[in-house]
Amino acid sequence: MSKTYGYVRVSSRDQNEERQLVVMKQLKVSPRNIYIDKESGKDFARPAYQRMLKKVRSNDLLYVKSIDRLGRNYTEILEQWRILTKVKKIDICVIDMPLLDTRRGKDLMGTFLADLVLQILSFVAENERNLIRQRQAEGIAAAKERGVKFGRPEDPLPENFFEVCRRWQSGEINKTEASNELHMPLSTFYYKVKKLEDCPEKWHEKMNI
């Protein structure tokens, strides 16, 4: 006996999947047959999706709210659609796009139209993802130009940092001894020195060169 499934995806854990769940409830999809991922749509390496893929059988029906909830990678959407419909032999209904309902129009013209719509919507989904990433990158770049700093602020230098550096440069102590005295990893010591050396005026002033 065939079963009905629903697949729900949001991009991050702070996004709400409630709207998609309401639609699944209206379609009378059993809650135990609804698979939810809170993952990016860049690929299909998602735990709930993979569990669902193993569960579905021939003649089952899968509901998804829109094609971008299935994924946002053009090539992989087409491949997963092929796996679901040709290998698993299930039906798929994309709720927001009636033409993407494999229960309808199984003749040549219906299949052609569905394939065409699928390719267009898959391209749009990936293109939108790329535009979002581009806007994010542009926003970050603009913020950096305004002096906005991202990430955790760096810890202040130890009070004896330049004194230890002078002793290290004079050969009085080696680099390991210098980092130990400053209570910082050797890689951090090198990073701090290199960053200061990239500002020669400040470095020379502090080192009394």
Coordinates of C-alpha atoms in Angstrom, one line a residue:
M1 CA 0.0 0.0 0.0
S2 CA 1.4 3.4 -1.0
K3 CA 2.2 6.0 1.6
T4 CA 2.3 9.8 1.6
Y5 CA 5.4 11.7 2.8
G6 CA 6.3 15.4 3.3
Y7 CA 9.7 17.0 3.1
V8 CA 10.3 20.3 4.9
R9 CA 13.5 22.4 4.9
V10 CA 14.6 25.7 6.3
S11 CA 18.1 27.0 5.9
S12 CA 19.1 27.5 9.5
R13 CA 18.0 26.5 13.0
D14 CA 16.6 30.0 13.8
Q15 CA 14.2 29.9 10.9
N16 CA 10.7 28.6 11.4
E17 CA 9.3 25.6 9.5
E18 CA 5.8 26.2 10.7
R19 CA 4.3 27.5 7.4
Q20 CA 5.5 24.4 5.6
L21 CA 4.1 22.1 8.4
V22 CA 0.7 23.8 8.2
V23 CA 0.5 23.0 4.5
M24 CA 1.5 19.3 5.2
K25 CA -1.2 19.1 7.8
Q26 CA -3.8 20.5 5.4
L27 CA -2.8 17.7 3.0
K28 CA -3.3 15.2 5.8
V29 CA 0.3 14.0 5.7
S30 CA 1.0 12.0 8.9
P31 CA 3.5 13.8 11.2
R32 CA 5.5 10.6 11.4
N33 CA 6.0 10.8 7.6
I34 CA 7.2 14.4 7.6
Y35 CA 11.0 14.8 7.4
I36 CA 12.5 18.1 8.5
D37 CA 16.0 19.4 7.8
K38 CA 17.4 22.7 9.1
E39 CA 20.3 22.7 6.6
S40 CA 21.5 24.7 3.6
G41 CA 20.1 23.7 0.3
K42 CA 23.5 23.7 -1.4
D43 CA 23.5 19.9 -1.6
F44 CA 21.5 16.8 -0.5
A45 CA 23.8 15.6 2.3
R46 CA 21.1 16.2 4.8
P47 CA 20.2 13.7 7.5
A48 CA 16.4 13.9 7.3
Y49 CA 16.4 13.8 3.5
Q50 CA 18.7 10.8 3.4
R51 CA 16.5 9.0 5.9
M52 CA 13.4 9.8 3.8
L53 CA 15.2 8.6 0.6
K54 CA 15.8 5.2 2.2
K55 CA 12.2 5.0 3.4
V56 CA 10.1 5.8 0.3
R57 CA 9.0 2.9 -1.9
S58 CA 7.5 2.6 -5.4
N59 CA 4.2 4.4 -5.9
D60 CA 4.6 6.5 -2.7
L61 CA 3.8 10.2 -2.9
L62 CA 6.1 13.0 -1.7
Y63 CA 4.9 16.6 -1.1
V64 CA 7.3 19.5 -1.0
K65 CA 6.2 23.1 -0.6
S66 CA 8.4 24.6 -3.3
I67 CA 11.3 23.6 -5.4
D68 CA 13.8 25.7 -3.4
R69 CA 12.7 23.8 -0.2
L70 CA 13.9 20.6 -2.0
G71 CA 17.3 22.3 -2.8
R72 CA 19.1 25.2 -4.3
N73 CA 21.7 23.4 -6.5
Y74 CA 20.6 23.1 -10.1
T75 CA 22.5 20.0 -11.0
E76 CA 21.7 18.1 -7.8
I77 CA 18.0 19.0 -7.9
L78 CA 17.7 17.4 -11.4
E79 CA 19.6 14.4 -10.2
Q80 CA 17.6 13.9 -7.1
W81 CA 14.4 14.3 -9.1
R82 CA 15.6 11.6 -11.4
I83 CA 16.4 9.3 -8.5
L84 CA 13.0 9.9 -6.8
T85 CA 10.9 9.5 -9.9
K86 CA 12.9 7.0 -12.0
V87 CA 14.9 4.9 -9.5
K88 CA 12.6 5.0 -6.5
K89 CA 9.6 5.4 -8.8
I90 CA 7.6 7.6 -6.5
D91 CA 5.4 10.6 -7.4
I92 CA 6.3 14.1 -6.4
C93 CA 4.0 17.1 -5.9
V94 CA 5.6 20.6 -5.6
I95 CA 2.7 22.4 -4.0
D96 CA 3.4 25.9 -5.2
M97 CA 3.8 24.7 -8.8
P98 CA 0.9 22.5 -10.0
L99 CA 2.8 21.7 -13.2
L100 CA 5.4 19.8 -11.1
D101 CA 3.0 17.1 -10.0
T102 CA 4.1 13.8 -11.5
R103 CA 0.6 12.3 -11.0
R104 CA -0.7 14.5 -13.8
G105 CA 0.2 14.6 -17.4
K106 CA 2.2 11.4 -17.7
D107 CA 1.9 11.5 -21.5
L108 CA 4.8 12.8 -23.6
M109 CA 3.6 16.5 -23.6
G110 CA 2.9 16.5 -19.9
T111 CA 6.4 15.0 -19.1
F112 CA 8.0 17.5 -21.5
L113 CA 6.3 20.5 -19.7
A114 CA 7.1 19.2 -16.3
D115 CA 10.8 18.6 -17.2
L116 CA 11.0 22.1 -18.7
V117 CA 9.4 23.8 -15.6
L118 CA 11.7 21.8 -13.3
Q119 CA 14.8 22.9 -15.1
I120 CA 13.7 26.6 -15.1
L121 CA 12.7 26.5 -11.4
S122 CA 15.9 24.7 -10.4
F123 CA 18.0 27.3 -12.2
V124 CA 16.1 30.1 -10.5
A125 CA 16.6 28.4 -7.1
E126 CA 20.4 28.2 -7.6
N127 CA 20.6 31.6 -9.1
E128 CA 18.8 33.1 -6.1
R129 CA 21.2 31.3 -3.7
N130 CA 24.2 32.7 -5.6
L131 CA 22.7 36.2 -5.5
I132 CA 22.1 35.9 -1.7
R133 CA 25.8 34.9 -1.2
Q134 CA 26.9 37.8 -3.5
R135 CA 24.8 40.3 -1.5
Q136 CA 26.2 39.0 1.7
A137 CA 29.8 39.3 0.5
E138 CA 29.1 42.8 -0.8
G139 CA 27.5 43.8 2.5
I140 CA 30.5 42.5 4.5
A141 CA 33.0 44.3 2.2
A142 CA 31.0 47.6 2.6
A143 CA 30.9 47.2 6.3
K144 CA 34.7 46.6 6.5
E145 CA 35.2 49.7 4.5
R146 CA 33.2 51.6 7.1
G147 CA 35.5 50.2 9.8
V148 CA 33.1 47.5 11.1
K149 CA 35.1 44.6 12.5
F150 CA 33.9 41.0 12.4
G151 CA 34.7 38.1 14.7
R152 CA 36.0 38.1 18.2
P153 CA 38.2 41.0 19.2
E154 CA 41.8 40.1 19.7
D155 CA 43.2 39.8 23.2
P156 CA 45.5 42.7 24.1
L157 CA 49.3 42.1 24.0
P158 CA 50.9 41.1 27.3
E159 CA 52.6 44.0 29.0
N160 CA 56.1 42.4 28.5
F161 CA 55.5 41.5 24.8
F162 CA 58.0 44.0 23.3
E163 CA 60.6 43.4 26.0
V164 CA 60.4 39.6 25.2
C165 CA 60.6 40.4 21.5
R166 CA 63.7 42.4 21.9
R167 CA 65.4 39.6 23.9
W168 CA 64.3 37.1 21.2
Q169 CA 65.6 39.2 18.3
S170 CA 68.9 39.8 20.1
G171 CA 69.3 36.0 20.5
E172 CA 69.1 36.0 24.3
I173 CA 66.2 33.6 24.1
N174 CA 64.8 31.4 21.4
K175 CA 61.3 31.6 19.9
T176 CA 59.9 28.8 22.0
E177 CA 61.2 30.4 25.2
A178 CA 59.7 33.7 24.0
S179 CA 56.2 32.2 23.5
N180 CA 56.4 30.4 26.8
E181 CA 57.2 33.6 28.7
L182 CA 54.3 35.3 27.0
H183 CA 52.0 32.3 27.7
M184 CA 50.8 32.0 24.1
P185 CA 51.2 29.3 21.5
L186 CA 54.2 29.6 19.2
S187 CA 51.9 30.2 16.1
T188 CA 50.1 33.0 17.9
F189 CA 53.5 34.6 18.8
Y190 CA 54.5 34.5 15.2
Y191 CA 51.2 35.9 14.1
K192 CA 51.4 38.9 16.5
V193 CA 55.0 39.6 15.4
K194 CA 54.2 39.4 11.7
K195 CA 51.1 41.7 12.1
L196 CA 53.2 44.3 13.9
E197 CA 56.0 44.1 11.4
D198 CA 53.4 44.9 8.7
C199 CA 53.1 48.3 10.5
P200 CA 56.8 49.3 10.5
E201 CA 56.3 52.6 12.3
K202 CA 54.6 51.1 15.3
W203 CA 57.0 48.1 15.4
H204 CA 60.1 50.3 15.2
E205 CA 58.7 52.7 17.9
K206 CA 57.9 49.9 20.3
M207 CA 61.1 48.0 19.6
N208 CA 63.2 51.2 19.9
I209 CA 64.8 50.5 16.5

